Coordinates of C-alpha atoms in Angstrom, one line a residue:
X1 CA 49.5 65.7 -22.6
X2 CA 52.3 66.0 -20.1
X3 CA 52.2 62.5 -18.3
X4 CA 55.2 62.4 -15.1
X5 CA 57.8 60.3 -16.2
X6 CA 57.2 57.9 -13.3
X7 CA 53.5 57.4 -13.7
X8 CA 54.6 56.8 -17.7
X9 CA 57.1 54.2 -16.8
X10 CA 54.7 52.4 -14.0
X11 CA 51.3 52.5 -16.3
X12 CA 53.8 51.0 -19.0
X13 CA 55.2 48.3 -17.4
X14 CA 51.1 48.1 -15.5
X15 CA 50.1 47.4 -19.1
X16 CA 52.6 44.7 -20.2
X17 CA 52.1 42.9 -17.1
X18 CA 47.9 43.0 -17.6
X19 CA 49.1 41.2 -21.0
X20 CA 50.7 38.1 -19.5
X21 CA 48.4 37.9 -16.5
X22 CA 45.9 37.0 -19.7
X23 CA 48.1 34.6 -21.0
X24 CA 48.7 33.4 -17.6
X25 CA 44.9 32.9 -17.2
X26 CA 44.2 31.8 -20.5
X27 CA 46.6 28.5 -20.2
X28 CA 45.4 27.2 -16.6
X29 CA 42.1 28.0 -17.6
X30 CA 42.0 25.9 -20.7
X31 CA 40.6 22.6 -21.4
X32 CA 42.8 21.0 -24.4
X33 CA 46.2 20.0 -23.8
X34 CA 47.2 21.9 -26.9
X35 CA 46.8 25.2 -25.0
X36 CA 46.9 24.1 -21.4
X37 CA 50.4 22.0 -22.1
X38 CA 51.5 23.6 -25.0
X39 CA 50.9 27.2 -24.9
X40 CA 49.5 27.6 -28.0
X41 CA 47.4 30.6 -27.4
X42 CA 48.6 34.5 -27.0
X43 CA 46.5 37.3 -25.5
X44 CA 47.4 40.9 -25.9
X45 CA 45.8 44.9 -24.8
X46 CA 44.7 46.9 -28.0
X47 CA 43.6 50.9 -28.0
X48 CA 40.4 51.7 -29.5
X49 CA 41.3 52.0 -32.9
X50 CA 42.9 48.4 -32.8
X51 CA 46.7 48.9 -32.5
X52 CA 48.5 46.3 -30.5
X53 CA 49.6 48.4 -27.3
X54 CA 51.3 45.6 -25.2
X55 CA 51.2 41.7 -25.5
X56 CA 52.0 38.9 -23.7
X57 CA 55.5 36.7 -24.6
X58 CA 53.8 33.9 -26.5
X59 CA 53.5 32.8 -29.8
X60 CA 55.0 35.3 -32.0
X61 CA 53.1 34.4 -35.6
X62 CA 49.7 34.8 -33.5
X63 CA 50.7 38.4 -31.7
X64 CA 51.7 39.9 -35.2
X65 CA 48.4 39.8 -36.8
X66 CA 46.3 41.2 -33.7
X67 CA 45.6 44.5 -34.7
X68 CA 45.3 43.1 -38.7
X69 CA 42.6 41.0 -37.2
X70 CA 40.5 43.3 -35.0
X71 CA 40.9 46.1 -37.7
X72 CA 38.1 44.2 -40.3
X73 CA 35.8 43.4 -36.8
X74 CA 35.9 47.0 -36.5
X75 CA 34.8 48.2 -40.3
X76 CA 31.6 46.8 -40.1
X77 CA 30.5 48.5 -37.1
X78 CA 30.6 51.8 -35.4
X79 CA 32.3 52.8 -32.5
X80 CA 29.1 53.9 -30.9
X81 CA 27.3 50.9 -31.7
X82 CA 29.3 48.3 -29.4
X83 CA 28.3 47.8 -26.1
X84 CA 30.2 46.4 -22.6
X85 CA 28.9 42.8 -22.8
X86 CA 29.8 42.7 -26.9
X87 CA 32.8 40.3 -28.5
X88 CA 34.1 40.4 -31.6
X89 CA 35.2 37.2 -33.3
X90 CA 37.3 36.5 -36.4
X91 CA 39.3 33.5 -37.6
X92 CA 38.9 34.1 -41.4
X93 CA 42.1 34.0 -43.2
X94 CA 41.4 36.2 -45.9
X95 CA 39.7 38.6 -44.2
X96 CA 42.5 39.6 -41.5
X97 CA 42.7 35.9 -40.2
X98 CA 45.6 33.3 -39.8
X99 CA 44.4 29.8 -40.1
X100 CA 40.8 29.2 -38.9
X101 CA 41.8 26.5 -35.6
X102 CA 43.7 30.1 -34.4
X103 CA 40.0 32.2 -33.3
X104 CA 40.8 35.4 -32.1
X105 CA 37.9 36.7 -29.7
X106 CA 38.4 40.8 -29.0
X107 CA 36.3 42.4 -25.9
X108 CA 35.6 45.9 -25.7
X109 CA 37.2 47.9 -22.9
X110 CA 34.8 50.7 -21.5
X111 CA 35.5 53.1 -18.6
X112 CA 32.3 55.1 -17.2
X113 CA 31.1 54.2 -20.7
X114 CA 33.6 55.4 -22.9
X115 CA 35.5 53.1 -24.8
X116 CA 39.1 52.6 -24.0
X117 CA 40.3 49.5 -26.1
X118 CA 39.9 46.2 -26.2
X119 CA 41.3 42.8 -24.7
X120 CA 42.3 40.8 -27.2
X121 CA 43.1 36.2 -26.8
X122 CA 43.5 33.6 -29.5
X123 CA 44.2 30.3 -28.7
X124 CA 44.8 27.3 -31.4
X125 CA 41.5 25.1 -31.1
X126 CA 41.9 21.9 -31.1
X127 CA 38.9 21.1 -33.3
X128 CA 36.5 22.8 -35.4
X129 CA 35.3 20.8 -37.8
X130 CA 35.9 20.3 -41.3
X131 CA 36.7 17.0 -43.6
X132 CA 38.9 15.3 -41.2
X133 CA 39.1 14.8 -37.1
X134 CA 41.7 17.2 -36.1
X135 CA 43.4 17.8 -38.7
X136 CA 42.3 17.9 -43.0
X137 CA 45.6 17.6 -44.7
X138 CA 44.4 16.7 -47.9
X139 CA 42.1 19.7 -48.0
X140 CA 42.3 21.7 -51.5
X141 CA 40.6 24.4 -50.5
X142 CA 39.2 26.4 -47.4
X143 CA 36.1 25.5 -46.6
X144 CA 37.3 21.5 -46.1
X145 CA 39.5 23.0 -43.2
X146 CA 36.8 23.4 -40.7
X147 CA 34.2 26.5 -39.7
X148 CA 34.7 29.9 -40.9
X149 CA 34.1 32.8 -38.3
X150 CA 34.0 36.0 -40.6
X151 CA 34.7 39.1 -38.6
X152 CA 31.0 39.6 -36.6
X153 CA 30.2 40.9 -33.4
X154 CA 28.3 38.7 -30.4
X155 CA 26.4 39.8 -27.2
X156 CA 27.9 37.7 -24.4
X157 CA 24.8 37.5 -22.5
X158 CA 22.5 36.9 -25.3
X159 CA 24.6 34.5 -28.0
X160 CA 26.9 32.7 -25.4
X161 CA 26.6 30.7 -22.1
X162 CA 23.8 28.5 -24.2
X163 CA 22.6 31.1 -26.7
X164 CA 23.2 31.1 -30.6
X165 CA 26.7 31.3 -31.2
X166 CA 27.5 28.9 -28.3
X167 CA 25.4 26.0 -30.3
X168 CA 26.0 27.0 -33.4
X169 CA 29.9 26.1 -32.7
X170 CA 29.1 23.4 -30.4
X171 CA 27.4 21.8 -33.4
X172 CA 29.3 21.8 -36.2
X173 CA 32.9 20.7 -33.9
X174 CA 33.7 17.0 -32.8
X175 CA 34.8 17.8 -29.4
X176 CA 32.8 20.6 -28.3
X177 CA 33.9 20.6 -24.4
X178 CA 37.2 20.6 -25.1
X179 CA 36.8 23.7 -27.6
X180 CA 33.9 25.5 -25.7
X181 CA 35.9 25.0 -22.9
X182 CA 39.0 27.2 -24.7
X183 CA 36.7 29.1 -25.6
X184 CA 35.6 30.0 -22.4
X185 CA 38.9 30.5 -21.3
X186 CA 39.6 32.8 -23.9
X187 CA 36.4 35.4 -22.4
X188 CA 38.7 34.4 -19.1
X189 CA 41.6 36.2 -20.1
X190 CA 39.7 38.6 -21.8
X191 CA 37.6 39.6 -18.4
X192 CA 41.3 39.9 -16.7
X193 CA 42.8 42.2 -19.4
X194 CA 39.5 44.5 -19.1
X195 CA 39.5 44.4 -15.5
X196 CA 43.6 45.5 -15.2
X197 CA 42.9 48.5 -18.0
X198 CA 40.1 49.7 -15.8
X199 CA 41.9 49.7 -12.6
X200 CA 44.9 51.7 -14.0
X201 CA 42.0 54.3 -15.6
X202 CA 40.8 54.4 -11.9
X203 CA 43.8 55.3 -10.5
X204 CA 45.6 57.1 -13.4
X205 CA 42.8 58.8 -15.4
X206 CA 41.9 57.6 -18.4
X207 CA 43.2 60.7 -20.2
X208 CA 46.9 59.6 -19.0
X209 CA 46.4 55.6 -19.3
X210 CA 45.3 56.3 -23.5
X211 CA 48.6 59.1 -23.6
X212 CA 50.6 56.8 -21.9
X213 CA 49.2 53.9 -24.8
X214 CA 50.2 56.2 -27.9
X215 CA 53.3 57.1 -26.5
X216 CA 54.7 52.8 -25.9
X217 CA 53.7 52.2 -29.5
X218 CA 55.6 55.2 -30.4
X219 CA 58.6 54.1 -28.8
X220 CA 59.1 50.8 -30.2
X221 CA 58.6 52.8 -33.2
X222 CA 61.1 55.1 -32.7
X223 CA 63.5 52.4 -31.2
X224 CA 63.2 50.3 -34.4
X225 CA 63.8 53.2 -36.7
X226 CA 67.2 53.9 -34.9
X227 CA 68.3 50.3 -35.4
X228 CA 67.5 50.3 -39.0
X229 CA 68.9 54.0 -39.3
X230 CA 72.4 52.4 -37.4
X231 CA 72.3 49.9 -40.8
X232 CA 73.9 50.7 -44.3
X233 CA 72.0 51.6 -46.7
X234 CA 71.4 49.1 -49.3
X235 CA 69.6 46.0 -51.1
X236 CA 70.1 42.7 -49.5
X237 CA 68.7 39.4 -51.0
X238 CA 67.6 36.0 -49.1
X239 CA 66.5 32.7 -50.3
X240 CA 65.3 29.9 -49.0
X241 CA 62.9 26.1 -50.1
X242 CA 59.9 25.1 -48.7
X243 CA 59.9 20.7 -49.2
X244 CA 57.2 20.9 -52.2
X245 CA 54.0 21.5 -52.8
X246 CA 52.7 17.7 -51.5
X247 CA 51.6 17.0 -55.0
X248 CA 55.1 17.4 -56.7
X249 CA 58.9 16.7 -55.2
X250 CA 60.2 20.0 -56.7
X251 CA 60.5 23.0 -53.7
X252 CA 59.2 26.1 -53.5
X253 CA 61.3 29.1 -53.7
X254 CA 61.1 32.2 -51.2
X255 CA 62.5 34.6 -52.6
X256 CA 63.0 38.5 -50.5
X257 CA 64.6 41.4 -51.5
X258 CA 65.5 43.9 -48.5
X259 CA 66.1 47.5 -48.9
X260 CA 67.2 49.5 -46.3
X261 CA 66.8 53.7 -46.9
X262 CA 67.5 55.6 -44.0
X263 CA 64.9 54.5 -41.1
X264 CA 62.8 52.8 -43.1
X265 CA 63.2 48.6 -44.3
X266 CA 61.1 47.6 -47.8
X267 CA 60.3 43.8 -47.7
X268 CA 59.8 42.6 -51.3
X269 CA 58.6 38.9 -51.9
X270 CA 58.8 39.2 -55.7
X271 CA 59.4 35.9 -57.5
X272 CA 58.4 33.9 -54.5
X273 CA 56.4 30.3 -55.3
X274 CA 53.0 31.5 -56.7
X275 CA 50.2 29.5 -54.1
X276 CA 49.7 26.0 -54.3
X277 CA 46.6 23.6 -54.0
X278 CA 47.9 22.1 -50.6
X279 CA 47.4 23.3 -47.7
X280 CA 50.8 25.1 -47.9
X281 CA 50.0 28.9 -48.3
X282 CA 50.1 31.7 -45.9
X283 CA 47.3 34.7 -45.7
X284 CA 48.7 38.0 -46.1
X285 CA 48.2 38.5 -41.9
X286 CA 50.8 35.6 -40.8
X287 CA 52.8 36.8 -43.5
X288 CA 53.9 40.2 -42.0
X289 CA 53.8 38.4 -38.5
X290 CA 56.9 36.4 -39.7
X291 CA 58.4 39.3 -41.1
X292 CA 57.6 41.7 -38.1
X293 CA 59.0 39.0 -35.6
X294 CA 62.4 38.3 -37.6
X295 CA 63.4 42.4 -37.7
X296 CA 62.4 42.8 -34.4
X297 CA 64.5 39.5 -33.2
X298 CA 67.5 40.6 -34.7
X299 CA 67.2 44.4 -34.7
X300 CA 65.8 45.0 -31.1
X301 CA 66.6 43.8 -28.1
X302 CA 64.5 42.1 -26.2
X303 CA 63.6 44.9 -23.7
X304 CA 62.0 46.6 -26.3
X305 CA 58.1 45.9 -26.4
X306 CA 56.2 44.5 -29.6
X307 CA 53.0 46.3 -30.8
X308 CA 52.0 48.4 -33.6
X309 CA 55.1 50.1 -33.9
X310 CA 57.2 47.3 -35.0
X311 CA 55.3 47.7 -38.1
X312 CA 55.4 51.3 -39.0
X313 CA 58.9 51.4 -40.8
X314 CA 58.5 48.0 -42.2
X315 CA 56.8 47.9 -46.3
X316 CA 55.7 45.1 -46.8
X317 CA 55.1 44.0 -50.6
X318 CA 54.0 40.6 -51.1
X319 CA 52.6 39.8 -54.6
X320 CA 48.8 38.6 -54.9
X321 CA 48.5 34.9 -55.6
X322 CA 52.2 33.7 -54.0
X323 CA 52.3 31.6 -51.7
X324 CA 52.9 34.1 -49.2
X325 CA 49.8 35.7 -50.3
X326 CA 47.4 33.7 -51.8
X327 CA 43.9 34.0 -53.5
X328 CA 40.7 32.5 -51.8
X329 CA 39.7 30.2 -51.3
X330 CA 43.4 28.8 -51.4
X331 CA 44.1 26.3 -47.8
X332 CA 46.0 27.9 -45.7
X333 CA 46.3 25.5 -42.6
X334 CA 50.3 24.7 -43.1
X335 CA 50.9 28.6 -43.2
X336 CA 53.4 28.5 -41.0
X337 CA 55.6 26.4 -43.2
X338 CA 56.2 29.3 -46.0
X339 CA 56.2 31.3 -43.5
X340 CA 59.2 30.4 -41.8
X341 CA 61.1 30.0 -45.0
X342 CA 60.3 33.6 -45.3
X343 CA 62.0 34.0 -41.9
X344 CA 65.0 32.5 -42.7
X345 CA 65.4 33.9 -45.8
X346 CA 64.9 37.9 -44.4
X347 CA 67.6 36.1 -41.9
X348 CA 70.0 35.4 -44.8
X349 CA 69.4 38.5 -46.6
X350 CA 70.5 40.5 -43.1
X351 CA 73.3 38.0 -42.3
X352 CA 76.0 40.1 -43.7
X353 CA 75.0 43.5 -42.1
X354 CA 74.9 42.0 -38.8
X355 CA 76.5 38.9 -38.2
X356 CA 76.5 39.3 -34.8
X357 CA 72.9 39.4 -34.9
X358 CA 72.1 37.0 -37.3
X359 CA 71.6 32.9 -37.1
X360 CA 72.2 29.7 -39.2
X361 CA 68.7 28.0 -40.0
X362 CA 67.5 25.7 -37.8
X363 CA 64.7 23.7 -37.7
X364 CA 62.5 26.7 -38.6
X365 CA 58.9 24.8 -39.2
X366 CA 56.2 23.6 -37.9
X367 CA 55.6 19.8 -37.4
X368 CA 52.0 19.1 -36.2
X369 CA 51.4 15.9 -35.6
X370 CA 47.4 14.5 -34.9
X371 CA 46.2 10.9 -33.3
X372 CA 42.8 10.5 -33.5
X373 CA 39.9 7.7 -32.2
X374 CA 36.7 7.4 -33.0
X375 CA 34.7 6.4 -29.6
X376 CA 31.1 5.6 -29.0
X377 CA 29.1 8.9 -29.2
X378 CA 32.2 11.0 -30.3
X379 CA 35.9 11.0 -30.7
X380 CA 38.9 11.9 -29.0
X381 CA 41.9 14.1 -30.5
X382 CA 45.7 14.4 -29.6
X383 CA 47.3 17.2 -31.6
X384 CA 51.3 17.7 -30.5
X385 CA 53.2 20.6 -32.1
X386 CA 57.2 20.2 -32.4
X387 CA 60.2 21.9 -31.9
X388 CA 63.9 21.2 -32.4
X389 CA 66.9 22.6 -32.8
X390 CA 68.0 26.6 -33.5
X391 CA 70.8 27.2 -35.8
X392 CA 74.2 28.4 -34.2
X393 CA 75.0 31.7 -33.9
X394 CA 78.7 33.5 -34.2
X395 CA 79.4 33.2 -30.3
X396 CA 77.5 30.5 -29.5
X397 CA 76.1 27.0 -30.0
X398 CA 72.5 26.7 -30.9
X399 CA 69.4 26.1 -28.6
X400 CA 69.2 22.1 -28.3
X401 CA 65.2 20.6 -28.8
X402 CA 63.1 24.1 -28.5
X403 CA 60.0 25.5 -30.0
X404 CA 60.9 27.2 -33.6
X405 CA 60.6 30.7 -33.8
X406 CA 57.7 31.8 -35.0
X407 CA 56.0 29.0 -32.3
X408 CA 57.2 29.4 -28.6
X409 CA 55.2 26.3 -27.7
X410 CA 56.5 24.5 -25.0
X411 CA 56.2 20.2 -25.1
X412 CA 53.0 18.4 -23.5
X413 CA 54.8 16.3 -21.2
X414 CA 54.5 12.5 -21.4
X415 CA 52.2 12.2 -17.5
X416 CA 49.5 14.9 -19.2
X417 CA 49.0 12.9 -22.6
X418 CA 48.8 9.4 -20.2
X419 CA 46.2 10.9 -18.1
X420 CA 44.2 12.4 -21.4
X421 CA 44.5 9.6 -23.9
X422 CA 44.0 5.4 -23.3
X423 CA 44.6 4.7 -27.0
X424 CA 48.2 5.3 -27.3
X425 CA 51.3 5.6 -25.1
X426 CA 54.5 7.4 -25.4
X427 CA 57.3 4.7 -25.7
X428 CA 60.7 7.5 -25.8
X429 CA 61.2 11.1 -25.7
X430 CA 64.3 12.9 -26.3
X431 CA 66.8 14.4 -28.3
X432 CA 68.4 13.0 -31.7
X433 CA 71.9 12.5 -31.3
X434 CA 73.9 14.2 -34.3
X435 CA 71.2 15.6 -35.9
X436 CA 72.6 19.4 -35.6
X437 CA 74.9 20.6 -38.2
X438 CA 78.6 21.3 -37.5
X439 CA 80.5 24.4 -37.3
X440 CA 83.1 26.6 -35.1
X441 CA 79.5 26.5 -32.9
X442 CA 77.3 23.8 -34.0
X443 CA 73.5 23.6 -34.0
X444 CA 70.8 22.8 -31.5
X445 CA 69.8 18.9 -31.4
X446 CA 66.5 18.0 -32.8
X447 CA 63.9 16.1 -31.0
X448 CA 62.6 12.6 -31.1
X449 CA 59.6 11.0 -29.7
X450 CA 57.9 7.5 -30.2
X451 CA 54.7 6.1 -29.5
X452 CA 53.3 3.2 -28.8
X453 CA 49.9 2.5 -30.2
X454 CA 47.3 0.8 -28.1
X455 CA 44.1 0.1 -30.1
X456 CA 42.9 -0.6 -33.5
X457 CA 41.3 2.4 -35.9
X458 CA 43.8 4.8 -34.7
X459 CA 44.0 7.7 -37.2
X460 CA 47.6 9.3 -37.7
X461 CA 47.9 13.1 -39.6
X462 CA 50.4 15.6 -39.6
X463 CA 51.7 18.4 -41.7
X464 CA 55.3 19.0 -42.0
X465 CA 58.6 20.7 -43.5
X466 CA 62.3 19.8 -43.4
X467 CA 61.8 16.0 -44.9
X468 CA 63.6 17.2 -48.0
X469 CA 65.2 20.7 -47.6
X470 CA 67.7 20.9 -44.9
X471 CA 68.8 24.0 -42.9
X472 CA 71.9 25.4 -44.4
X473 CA 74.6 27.1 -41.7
X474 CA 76.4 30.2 -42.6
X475 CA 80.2 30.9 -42.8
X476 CA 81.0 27.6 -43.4
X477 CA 78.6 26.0 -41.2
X478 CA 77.1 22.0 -42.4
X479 CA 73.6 21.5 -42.8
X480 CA 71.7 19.9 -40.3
X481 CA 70.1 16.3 -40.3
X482 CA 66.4 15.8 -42.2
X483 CA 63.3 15.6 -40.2
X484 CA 61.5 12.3 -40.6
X485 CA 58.1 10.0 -39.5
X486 CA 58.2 6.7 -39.6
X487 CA 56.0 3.7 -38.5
X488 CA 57.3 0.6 -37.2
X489 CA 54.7 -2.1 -38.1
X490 CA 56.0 -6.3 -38.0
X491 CA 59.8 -5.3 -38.4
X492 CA 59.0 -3.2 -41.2
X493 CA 60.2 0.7 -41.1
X494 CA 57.5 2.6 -43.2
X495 CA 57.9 6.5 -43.9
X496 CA 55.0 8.5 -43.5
X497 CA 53.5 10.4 -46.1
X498 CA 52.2 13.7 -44.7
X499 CA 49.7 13.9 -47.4
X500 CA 47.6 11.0 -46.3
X501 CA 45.7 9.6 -43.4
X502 CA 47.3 6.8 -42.1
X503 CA 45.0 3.8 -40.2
X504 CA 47.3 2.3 -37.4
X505 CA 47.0 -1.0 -35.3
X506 CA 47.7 -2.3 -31.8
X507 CA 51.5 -2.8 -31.5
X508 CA 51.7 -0.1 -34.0
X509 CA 54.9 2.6 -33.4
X510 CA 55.0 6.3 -34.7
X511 CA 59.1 7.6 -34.6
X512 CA 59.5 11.6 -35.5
X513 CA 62.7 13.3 -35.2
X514 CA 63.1 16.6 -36.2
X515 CA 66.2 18.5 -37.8
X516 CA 68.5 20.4 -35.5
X517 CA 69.9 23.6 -36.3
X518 CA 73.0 24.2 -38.7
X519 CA 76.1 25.2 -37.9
X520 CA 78.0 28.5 -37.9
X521 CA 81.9 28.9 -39.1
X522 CA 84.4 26.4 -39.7
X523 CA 84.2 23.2 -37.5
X524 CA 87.8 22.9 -38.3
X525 CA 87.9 26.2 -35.8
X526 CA 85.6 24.8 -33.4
X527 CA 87.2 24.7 -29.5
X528 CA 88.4 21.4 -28.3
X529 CA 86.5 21.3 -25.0
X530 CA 83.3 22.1 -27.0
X531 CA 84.1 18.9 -29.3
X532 CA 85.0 16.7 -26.1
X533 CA 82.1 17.9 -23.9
X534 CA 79.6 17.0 -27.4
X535 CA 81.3 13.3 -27.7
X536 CA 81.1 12.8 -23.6
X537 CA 77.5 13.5 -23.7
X538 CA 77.5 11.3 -26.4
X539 CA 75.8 14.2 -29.1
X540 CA 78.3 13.2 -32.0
X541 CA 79.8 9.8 -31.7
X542 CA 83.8 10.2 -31.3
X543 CA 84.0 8.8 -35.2
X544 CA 82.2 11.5 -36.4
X545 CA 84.4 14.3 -34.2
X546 CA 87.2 13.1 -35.6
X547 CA 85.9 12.9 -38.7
X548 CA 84.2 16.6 -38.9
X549 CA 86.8 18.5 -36.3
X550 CA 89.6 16.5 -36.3
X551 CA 91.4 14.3 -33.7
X552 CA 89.8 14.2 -30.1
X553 CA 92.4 14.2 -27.1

């Protein structure tokens, strides 16, 4: 229908804004510090037949998968069987699903009772059960990770706010306030999403508001088929090494083949790691979210909204029983480990066709780390989630101690974790001085923080990548530093095996420093004032600067 250009451009930008004003609500309105510090939620408006329309800027491996994970909610029921006060609810990974602490929770959108679209949140939950508090990492299969939520449909009024579903979670999860209480701030957003779409249908028509949704998927679509059109034709190959499979030392290969014909980009994982028994595989869903949000990174600009049309020239061919794609009931809870090796190498394989566009590696992984207490009639759980540094770029130095990616988390400052938890302390918090790798612009610093352990029967897990692979820089760029964990215990240094539970004691103190980013170009070429600003601010020692770049006036 023929929509005015302004109203088109106002219900547009109406709809991207409702998307963030759920995110917005979704963060102050949690309860854990893993989503009210560190952002580790997304929200995001859908049209009826479950096509991302607009989403808020959050975490980019969650937002790729929305529509993949409302699509299997809505094959098992009709259209005309859902009703206003109805949620779907979904964290199964191999049915449309990520990992199962990321539960995605879709409400249905209904003007004068016809169904619009849906609100869409998914935050990552602190707990929900499974064989270990917080965090399993020696689970071998899925079920040891916590509860499953298949794709199902709930009344609001009749299964939560103390009905069925409410204590059937509540039950099975060792810290239900904290998780009800995301939960509940998840409906939160949800309500404000709904409550925004309706208003523009009130004022617009809901006729023009569902034109206007079509037509800002087709425009990303349209936007990302120029870029790729703009790009010789041609096969392009990356590579890059996941650490190992945690029962071996010898890394996984990710292995992409990129074929650009016309306006259209093929995505071929063939002779990629087959999956693994650790929890180090990725469901199909997070998958093409890594891939989606690396072509979009470097093809679009920024201006240009994600949603379903980011997809529509992308094929994506991933073969059944990789690592990328595994079989159930495979673990899946380090996906985003393969996952980002999968960015970097679609990274690689573009490097050459737009090396204005494209980055070195940087610390490109995830690094969860979980502190854990048992306490009289429950437990308490600290789960932190780590950046560090981006790799340089051909203009620029990279981003210094920042979420990876994929992630877009932000830190939980030092005052929220003292008010929250009595059982451990953060000692130090910072960067890691020469930790990036060198080049005519070097990487971003990695980050380092210590704790301090204050009781007995403390429980220490984490999952991680970089210990043994390290980012490689482009043109000439050095390799970054190695992530590591240690525990300081009596004078002794002890590295920390992220495939065991570790029991800490009073006096107890866990180090992590993560990798930086690598460099780009020569470091021979690298400007002097860059070099002396790095050693004033005491980055890279002066040894070192004269040792990688020369002589420092």
């Amino acid at each position: 229908m023929a929509v005015d250009p302004v109203d088109r451009a106002v219900i547009t930008q109406a709809l991207l804004a409702a998307a963030r004003e759920m995110g917005t609500k979704l963060v102050r309105s949690a309860y854990s510090t893993i989503v009210r510090e560190a952002r580790d939620a997304s929200a995001a408006i859908l049209d009826r037949e479950g096509n991302v329309v607009a989403q808020a800027e959050m975490v980019p491996m969650q937002l790729g998968s929305m529509g993949t994970t409302l699509r299997p909610c809505l094959a098992h029921y009709r259209l005309d069987e859902i009703e206003e006060d109805d949620f779907f609810v979904n964290n199964h990974p191999y049915q449309g699903g990520q990992h199962l602490q990321d539960v995605f929770i879709f409400s249905p959108i209904f003007v004068s009772g016809r169904l619009v679209g849906f609100a869409g949140s998914v935050a990552h939950h602190l707990e929900l059960g499974g064989g270990g508090v917080g965090l399993n990492n020696a689970a071998t299969d899925l079920y040891q990770e916590g509860l499953i939520i298949p794709p199902t449909k709930y009344n609001r009024r009749r299964d939560w706010d103390g009905g069925a579903f409410e204590r059937l979670l509540g039950a099975n999860i060792r810290v239900p306030e904290q998780t009800l209480g995301d939960f509940n701030a998840q409906f939160a957003a949800n309500a404000t999403g709904t409550e925004r779409v309706r208003q523009l249908c009130a004022k617009h028509g809901t006729d023009v508001v569902e034109d206007v949704m079509v037509g800002l998927i087709d425009y990303t679509e349209s936007q990302l088929r120029a870029a790729i059109r703009a790009l010789p034709d041609g096969v392009y190959y990356g590579e890059d090494w996941v650490d190992d499979d945690g029962i071996t030392d010898e890394p996984l290969p990710i292995r992409v083949k990129v074929t650009i014909a016309g306006d259209t980009l093929d995505v071929d994982f063939a002779g990629t790691a087959p999956q693994v028994r650790t929890n180090i595989n990725s469901p199909l869903a997070s998958t093409g979210s890594a891939v989606m949000s690396c072509v979009k990174g470097v093809l679009l600009p920024p201006e240009v909204p994600c949603n379903e049309g980011s997809f529509r020239p992308i094929t994506l061919r991933v073969p059944q029983g990789s690592i990328l794609n595994p079989n159930a009931p495979a673990p899946v809870r380090a996906r985003m480990e393969p996952c980002y090796r999968a960015y970097d190498a679609i990274m690689k394989a573009l490097a050459p066709i737009v090396p204005d566009r494209a980055i070195a590696s940087g610390f490109d992984a995830t690094l969860v780390a979980c502190l854990s207490k048992t306490i009289p009639g429950g437990f308490r759980v600290c789960m932190e989630v780590y950046g560090g540094g981006f790799g340089a770029s051909v203009a620029a130095d990279g981003a210094d101690g920042i979420a990876a990616p994929l992630s877009n988390c932000t830190n939980q400052p030092v005052e929220a974790l003292d008010m929250e938890y009595d059982f451990f302390r953060i000692a130090s918090y910072g960067f890691e001085p020469d930790s990036f790798g060198h080049g005519r612009y070097r990487g971003g610093l990695g980050q380092r923080r210590e704790y301090e352990v204050l009781a007995d029967d403390v429980q220490f897990t984490l999952y991680a990548d970089r210990l043994r692979v390290a980012p490689l820089g482009l043109e000439g760029g050095t390799p970054a530093q190695l992530t590591r964990c240690e525990i300081l215990r009596n004078g002794s240094r002890l590295n920390v095996d992220p495939r065991k539970v570790v029991t800490l004691r009073t006096g107890d103190r866990i180090v992590i420093a993560t990798s930086g980013g690598a460099g780009y170009g020569n470091p021979r070429e690298r400007p002097s004032e860059l070099v002396q600003n790095d050693v004033r601010q005491q980055i890279v020692p002066a040894s070192v600067a004269r040792t990688v770049y020369g002589e420092v006036v």
